mmCIF file of C-alpha atoms and ligand atoms in Angstrom:
data_model
loop_
_atom_site.group_PDB
_atom_site.id
_atom_site.type_symbol
_atom_site.label_atom_id
_atom_site.label_comp_id
_atom_site.label_asym_id
_atom_site.label_seq_id
_atom_site.Cartn_x
_atom_site.Cartn_y
_atom_site.Cartn_z
ATOM 1 C CA MET A 1 -104.323 35.408 -33.483
ATOM 2 C CA ARG A 2 -102.161 32.314 -33.141
ATOM 3 C CA LEU A 3 -98.588 33.330 -32.769
ATOM 4 C CA ILE A 4 -95.170 31.860 -32.029
ATOM 5 C CA LEU A 5 -92.506 34.055 -30.455
ATOM 6 C CA LEU A 6 -88.981 32.774 -31.016
ATOM 7 C CA GLY A 7 -85.689 34.034 -29.624
ATOM 8 C CA PRO A 8 -82.947 33.044 -27.193
ATOM 9 C CA PRO A 9 -83.410 33.122 -23.409
ATOM 10 C CA GLY A 10 -83.264 36.718 -22.197
ATOM 11 C CA ALA A 11 -84.417 38.137 -25.555
ATOM 12 C CA GLY A 12 -87.505 39.703 -24.000
ATOM 13 C CA LYS A 13 -90.084 37.200 -25.276
ATOM 14 C CA GLY A 14 -91.884 37.175 -21.925
ATOM 15 C CA THR A 15 -92.117 40.974 -21.735
ATOM 16 C CA GLN A 16 -93.409 41.323 -25.286
ATOM 17 C CA ALA A 17 -95.777 38.372 -24.933
ATOM 18 C CA ALA A 18 -97.364 40.038 -21.877
ATOM 19 C CA ARG A 19 -98.109 43.099 -24.028
ATOM 20 C CA LEU A 20 -99.566 41.005 -26.857
ATOM 21 C CA VAL A 21 -101.804 39.238 -24.318
ATOM 22 C CA GLU A 22 -103.357 42.635 -23.509
ATOM 23 C CA LYS A 23 -103.609 43.709 -27.125
ATOM 24 C CA PHE A 24 -105.249 40.579 -28.507
ATOM 25 C CA SER A 25 -106.916 39.218 -25.323
ATOM 26 C CA ILE A 26 -105.312 35.833 -25.838
ATOM 27 C CA PRO A 27 -103.258 33.784 -23.359
ATOM 28 C CA GLN A 28 -99.482 33.512 -23.353
ATOM 29 C CA LEU A 29 -98.614 29.826 -23.277
ATOM 30 C CA SER A 30 -95.110 29.542 -21.897
ATOM 31 C CA THR A 31 -93.883 25.969 -21.603
ATOM 32 C CA GLY A 32 -91.255 27.244 -19.136
ATOM 33 C CA ASP A 33 -93.982 28.720 -16.878
ATOM 34 C CA MET A 34 -96.110 25.578 -17.185
ATOM 35 C CA LEU A 35 -93.152 23.339 -16.347
ATOM 36 C CA ARG A 36 -92.196 25.532 -13.365
ATOM 37 C CA ALA A 37 -95.795 25.263 -12.133
ATOM 38 C CA ALA A 38 -95.613 21.467 -12.518
ATOM 39 C CA VAL A 39 -92.341 21.400 -10.539
ATOM 40 C CA LYS A 40 -93.901 23.533 -7.800
ATOM 41 C CA ALA A 41 -96.972 21.322 -7.653
ATOM 42 C CA GLY A 42 -94.766 18.213 -7.476
ATOM 43 C CA SER A 43 -96.745 16.564 -10.289
ATOM 44 C CA PRO A 44 -95.266 13.539 -12.125
ATOM 45 C CA VAL A 45 -94.253 15.815 -15.039
ATOM 46 C CA GLY A 46 -92.692 18.263 -12.585
ATOM 47 C CA LEU A 47 -90.720 15.552 -10.826
ATOM 48 C CA GLN A 48 -89.375 14.367 -14.172
ATOM 49 C CA ALA A 49 -88.529 17.863 -15.398
ATOM 50 C CA LYS A 50 -86.931 19.471 -12.336
ATOM 51 C CA ALA A 51 -83.334 18.226 -12.589
ATOM 52 C CA VAL A 52 -83.137 18.875 -16.341
ATOM 53 C CA MET A 53 -84.532 22.381 -15.906
ATOM 54 C CA ASP A 54 -82.234 23.310 -13.026
ATOM 55 C CA ALA A 55 -79.255 22.308 -15.159
ATOM 56 C CA GLY A 56 -80.517 24.409 -18.090
ATOM 57 C CA GLY A 57 -81.166 21.391 -20.344
ATOM 58 C CA LEU A 58 -84.268 20.635 -22.385
ATOM 59 C CA VAL A 59 -87.223 18.609 -21.139
ATOM 60 C CA SER A 60 -88.278 15.808 -23.510
ATOM 61 C CA ASP A 61 -90.242 16.713 -26.643
ATOM 62 C CA GLU A 62 -92.908 14.203 -25.634
ATOM 63 C CA ILE A 63 -93.648 16.007 -22.371
ATOM 64 C CA VAL A 64 -93.817 19.524 -23.793
ATOM 65 C CA VAL A 65 -95.763 18.561 -26.931
ATOM 66 C CA GLY A 66 -98.307 16.807 -24.689
ATOM 67 C CA ILE A 67 -98.601 19.885 -22.452
ATOM 68 C CA ILE A 68 -99.165 22.213 -25.425
ATOM 69 C CA SER A 69 -101.567 19.888 -27.194
ATOM 70 C CA ASP A 70 -103.829 19.847 -24.122
ATOM 71 C CA ARG A 71 -103.415 23.539 -23.306
ATOM 72 C CA ILE A 72 -104.433 24.950 -26.716
ATOM 73 C CA GLU A 73 -107.754 23.098 -26.438
ATOM 74 C CA GLU A 74 -108.749 25.041 -23.332
ATOM 75 C CA ALA A 75 -111.544 27.611 -23.514
ATOM 76 C CA ASP A 76 -109.343 30.690 -23.035
ATOM 77 C CA ALA A 77 -107.300 29.752 -26.131
ATOM 78 C CA LYS A 78 -110.351 29.678 -28.381
ATOM 79 C CA ASN A 79 -109.495 33.002 -30.020
ATOM 80 C CA GLY A 80 -105.800 32.279 -30.217
ATOM 81 C CA PHE A 81 -102.619 32.081 -28.164
ATOM 82 C CA ILE A 82 -99.007 33.114 -28.016
ATOM 83 C CA LEU A 83 -96.521 30.284 -27.804
ATOM 84 C CA ASP A 84 -93.488 31.370 -25.794
ATOM 85 C CA GLY A 85 -90.598 28.939 -25.368
ATOM 86 C CA PHE A 86 -92.191 26.373 -27.661
ATOM 87 C CA PRO A 87 -91.304 24.908 -30.139
ATOM 88 C CA ARG A 88 -87.738 24.592 -28.918
ATOM 89 C CA THR A 89 -86.544 21.898 -31.343
ATOM 90 C CA VAL A 90 -87.295 21.119 -34.989
ATOM 91 C CA ALA A 91 -88.942 17.890 -33.790
ATOM 92 C CA GLN A 92 -91.297 19.999 -31.630
ATOM 93 C CA ALA A 93 -91.985 22.331 -34.586
ATOM 94 C CA LYS A 94 -92.919 19.350 -36.754
ATOM 95 C CA ALA A 95 -95.050 17.844 -33.974
ATOM 96 C CA LEU A 96 -96.788 21.226 -33.630
ATOM 97 C CA ASP A 97 -97.512 21.327 -37.392
ATOM 98 C CA GLU A 98 -99.090 17.900 -37.102
ATOM 99 C CA LEU A 99 -101.188 18.610 -34.059
ATOM 100 C CA LEU A 100 -102.428 21.950 -35.443
ATOM 101 C CA ALA A 101 -103.397 20.240 -38.708
ATOM 102 C CA LYS A 102 -105.287 17.591 -36.727
ATOM 103 C CA LYS A 103 -107.103 20.275 -34.740
ATOM 104 C CA HIS A 104 -107.769 22.308 -37.954
ATOM 105 C CA MET A 105 -105.895 25.307 -36.607
ATOM 106 C CA ASP A 106 -103.561 27.639 -38.543
ATOM 107 C CA LEU A 107 -100.760 29.841 -37.261
ATOM 108 C CA ASP A 108 -101.071 33.552 -38.079
ATOM 109 C CA ALA A 109 -97.456 34.528 -37.457
ATOM 110 C CA ILE A 110 -94.075 33.247 -36.358
ATOM 111 C CA VAL A 111 -91.825 36.041 -35.141
ATOM 112 C CA GLU A 112 -88.218 35.813 -34.045
ATOM 113 C CA LEU A 113 -86.706 38.386 -31.686
ATOM 114 C CA LYS A 114 -83.134 38.756 -32.930
ATOM 115 C CA VAL A 115 -80.569 39.678 -30.279
ATOM 116 C CA ASP A 116 -76.834 39.979 -29.793
ATOM 117 C CA GLU A 117 -75.794 36.971 -27.699
ATOM 118 C CA ASN A 118 -72.945 38.880 -26.044
ATOM 119 C CA ALA A 119 -75.412 41.369 -24.615
ATOM 120 C CA LEU A 120 -77.664 38.637 -23.245
ATOM 121 C CA LEU A 121 -75.494 37.594 -20.318
ATOM 122 C CA ALA A 122 -75.395 41.212 -19.090
ATOM 123 C CA ARG A 123 -79.173 41.367 -19.499
ATOM 124 C CA ILE A 124 -79.660 38.184 -17.437
ATOM 125 C CA GLU A 125 -77.350 39.442 -14.672
ATOM 126 C CA ASN A 126 -79.289 42.692 -14.630
ATOM 127 C CA ARG A 127 -82.626 40.837 -14.453
ATOM 128 C CA ALA A 128 -81.343 38.834 -11.456
ATOM 129 C CA ARG A 129 -80.116 42.021 -9.706
ATOM 130 C CA GLU A 130 -83.428 43.822 -10.249
ATOM 131 C CA THR A 131 -85.475 40.849 -9.060
ATOM 132 C CA LEU A 132 -83.385 40.570 -5.878
ATOM 133 C CA ALA A 133 -83.620 44.329 -5.264
ATOM 134 C CA ALA A 134 -87.417 44.084 -5.554
ATOM 135 C CA GLY A 135 -87.380 41.339 -2.909
ATOM 136 C CA GLY A 136 -88.112 38.554 -5.401
ATOM 137 C CA THR A 137 -86.427 35.196 -5.952
ATOM 138 C CA VAL A 138 -84.139 34.553 -8.909
ATOM 139 C CA ARG A 139 -84.921 31.470 -10.992
ATOM 140 C CA ALA A 140 -82.498 28.591 -10.371
ATOM 141 C CA ASP A 141 -81.649 28.571 -14.097
ATOM 142 C CA ASP A 142 -81.041 32.337 -14.306
ATOM 143 C CA ASN A 143 -77.554 32.120 -12.828
ATOM 144 C CA PRO A 144 -74.756 32.794 -15.358
ATOM 145 C CA ASP A 145 -73.591 29.132 -15.550
ATOM 146 C CA ALA A 146 -77.036 27.664 -16.203
ATOM 147 C CA PHE A 147 -77.762 30.591 -18.516
ATOM 148 C CA LYS A 148 -74.745 29.691 -20.652
ATOM 149 C CA VAL A 149 -76.029 26.116 -20.892
ATOM 150 C CA ARG A 150 -79.451 27.449 -21.925
ATOM 151 C CA LEU A 151 -77.833 29.662 -24.557
ATOM 152 C CA ASP A 152 -75.832 26.714 -25.897
ATOM 153 C CA ALA A 153 -79.012 24.589 -26.004
ATOM 154 C CA TYR A 154 -80.671 27.435 -27.887
ATOM 155 C CA ARG A 155 -77.854 27.696 -30.429
ATOM 156 C CA VAL A 156 -77.739 23.958 -31.083
ATOM 157 C CA GLN A 157 -81.403 22.975 -30.816
ATOM 158 C CA THR A 158 -83.580 26.058 -31.216
ATOM 159 C CA ALA A 159 -81.801 28.220 -33.793
ATOM 160 C CA PRO A 160 -82.661 25.482 -36.366
ATOM 161 C CA VAL A 161 -86.354 26.066 -35.525
ATOM 162 C CA SER A 162 -86.045 29.601 -36.985
ATOM 163 C CA ALA A 163 -84.341 28.109 -40.037
ATOM 164 C CA TYR A 164 -87.184 25.572 -40.313
ATOM 165 C CA TYR A 165 -89.850 28.316 -40.441
ATOM 166 C CA ALA A 166 -87.662 30.540 -42.653
ATOM 167 C CA SER A 167 -87.406 27.701 -45.187
ATOM 168 C CA LYS A 168 -91.201 27.498 -45.199
ATOM 169 C CA GLY A 169 -91.320 31.271 -45.808
ATOM 170 C CA THR A 170 -93.326 31.935 -42.659
ATOM 171 C CA LEU A 171 -90.689 33.534 -40.397
ATOM 172 C CA LYS A 172 -90.758 37.247 -39.539
ATOM 173 C CA THR A 173 -87.945 38.896 -37.595
ATOM 174 C CA VAL A 174 -87.807 41.862 -35.224
ATOM 175 C CA ASP A 175 -84.695 43.476 -33.740
ATOM 176 C CA GLY A 176 -84.903 42.553 -30.035
ATOM 177 C CA MET A 177 -81.988 44.825 -29.062
ATOM 178 C CA MET A 178 -84.096 47.975 -29.383
ATOM 179 C CA PRO A 179 -85.686 49.600 -26.298
ATOM 180 C CA ILE A 180 -88.688 47.570 -25.079
ATOM 181 C CA ASP A 181 -91.311 50.002 -26.454
ATOM 182 C CA ASP A 182 -89.652 50.066 -29.874
ATOM 183 C CA VAL A 183 -89.668 46.255 -29.995
ATOM 184 C CA THR A 184 -93.393 46.385 -29.182
ATOM 185 C CA LYS A 185 -93.978 48.873 -32.036
ATOM 186 C CA ALA A 186 -91.993 46.726 -34.471
ATOM 187 C CA LEU A 187 -94.015 43.681 -33.421
ATOM 188 C CA ASP A 188 -97.282 45.579 -33.951
ATOM 189 C CA LYS A 189 -96.085 46.433 -37.445
ATOM 190 C CA VAL A 190 -95.181 42.879 -38.485
ATOM 191 C CA LEU A 191 -98.391 41.521 -36.996
ATOM 192 C CA GLY A 192 -100.402 44.062 -38.996
HETATM 193 P P1 AMP B 201 -87.969 29.162 -20.254
HETATM 194 O O1 AMP B 201 -88.733 29.804 -19.151
HETATM 195 O O2 AMP B 201 -88.713 29.200 -21.571
HETATM 196 O O3 AMP B 201 -86.565 29.696 -20.381
HETATM 197 O O4 AMP B 201 -87.833 27.615 -19.884
HETATM 198 C C1 AMP B 201 -87.166 27.213 -18.719
HETATM 199 C C2 AMP B 201 -86.735 25.769 -18.856
HETATM 200 O O5 AMP B 201 -87.878 24.937 -19.056
HETATM 201 C C3 AMP B 201 -85.833 25.474 -20.053
HETATM 202 O O6 AMP B 201 -84.489 25.760 -19.778
HETATM 203 C C4 AMP B 201 -86.099 23.993 -20.266
HETATM 204 O O7 AMP B 201 -85.440 23.213 -19.291
HETATM 205 C C5 AMP B 201 -87.582 23.883 -19.980
HETATM 206 N N1 AMP B 201 -88.386 24.109 -21.211
HETATM 207 C C6 AMP B 201 -89.252 25.131 -21.449
HETATM 208 N N2 AMP B 201 -89.838 25.002 -22.650
HETATM 209 C C7 AMP B 201 -89.320 23.881 -23.212
HETATM 210 C C8 AMP B 201 -89.515 23.209 -24.450
HETATM 211 N N3 AMP B 201 -90.349 23.681 -25.389
HETATM 212 N N4 AMP B 201 -88.820 22.053 -24.665
HETATM 213 C C9 AMP B 201 -87.982 21.562 -23.744
HETATM 214 N N5 AMP B 201 -87.739 22.136 -22.557
HETATM 215 C C10 AMP B 201 -88.407 23.291 -22.271
#
C-alpha cells in the first residue's frame, strides 16, 4: 500500500497515519519528522532547514524531494509507505510522479482529510495544552503565530496539490472533523 495523506496542519494526519502503520505494517514517512530529526542531529540539511521551519515556512523542494527519494528505497518501505506532509507543493507532486515512475512504483491512494480551518487553531492550542500537561515539549512551530503562517502556506502552496490530484481523478476525501475513530473507519472504507 503506497499512500499519500493530505490535509492542513492539525488535521490529524499524524494520528491517522500511526493507525495505518499498524494496519498495513508499512512505515509513515513524515518529512516534518525527518526534518526535525535532521535539525536535532545538526546535519547540513538540518542546519539549512531550522530557521525556515521555526518560522513556519516551507523547506526547499530540492531538499525534501531528495529526502523522500532516498527514504522510499529503504528496506522497510518495500511493501509500501504512507507519505505524511509530502508533497507540499505542486512542484513536489510532479517531482514525486517522476521519481515513482523512474523507480517503477505506483501509488495506491491519495486521501485528503478535509477540515474546517476555523476549528484548527483551537485544535492546535488544545494539542499544545495537552502536551504540556503530559510533561512534554511543544514544537516551536505549534504556537498560534507560526501555526497561522503554516496554515497560510498550506492554503497557498498545498491546497493546489489536492487540486492537482483531483484533476487526475486520483483524489479521495474524508471528513477530518469527525471523531478520531470515525475518521479511521472512513479511511478504512476508502482504502478498501
Ligand atoms: P509538519 O510536521 O509536516 O507540519 O512539518 C513541519 C515543518 O517542516 C513545516 O512547517 C515545514 O517547514 C517543513 N516541512 C515538512 N514537510 C515539508 C515539505 N514537504 N516541503 C517543505 N517543507 C516541509
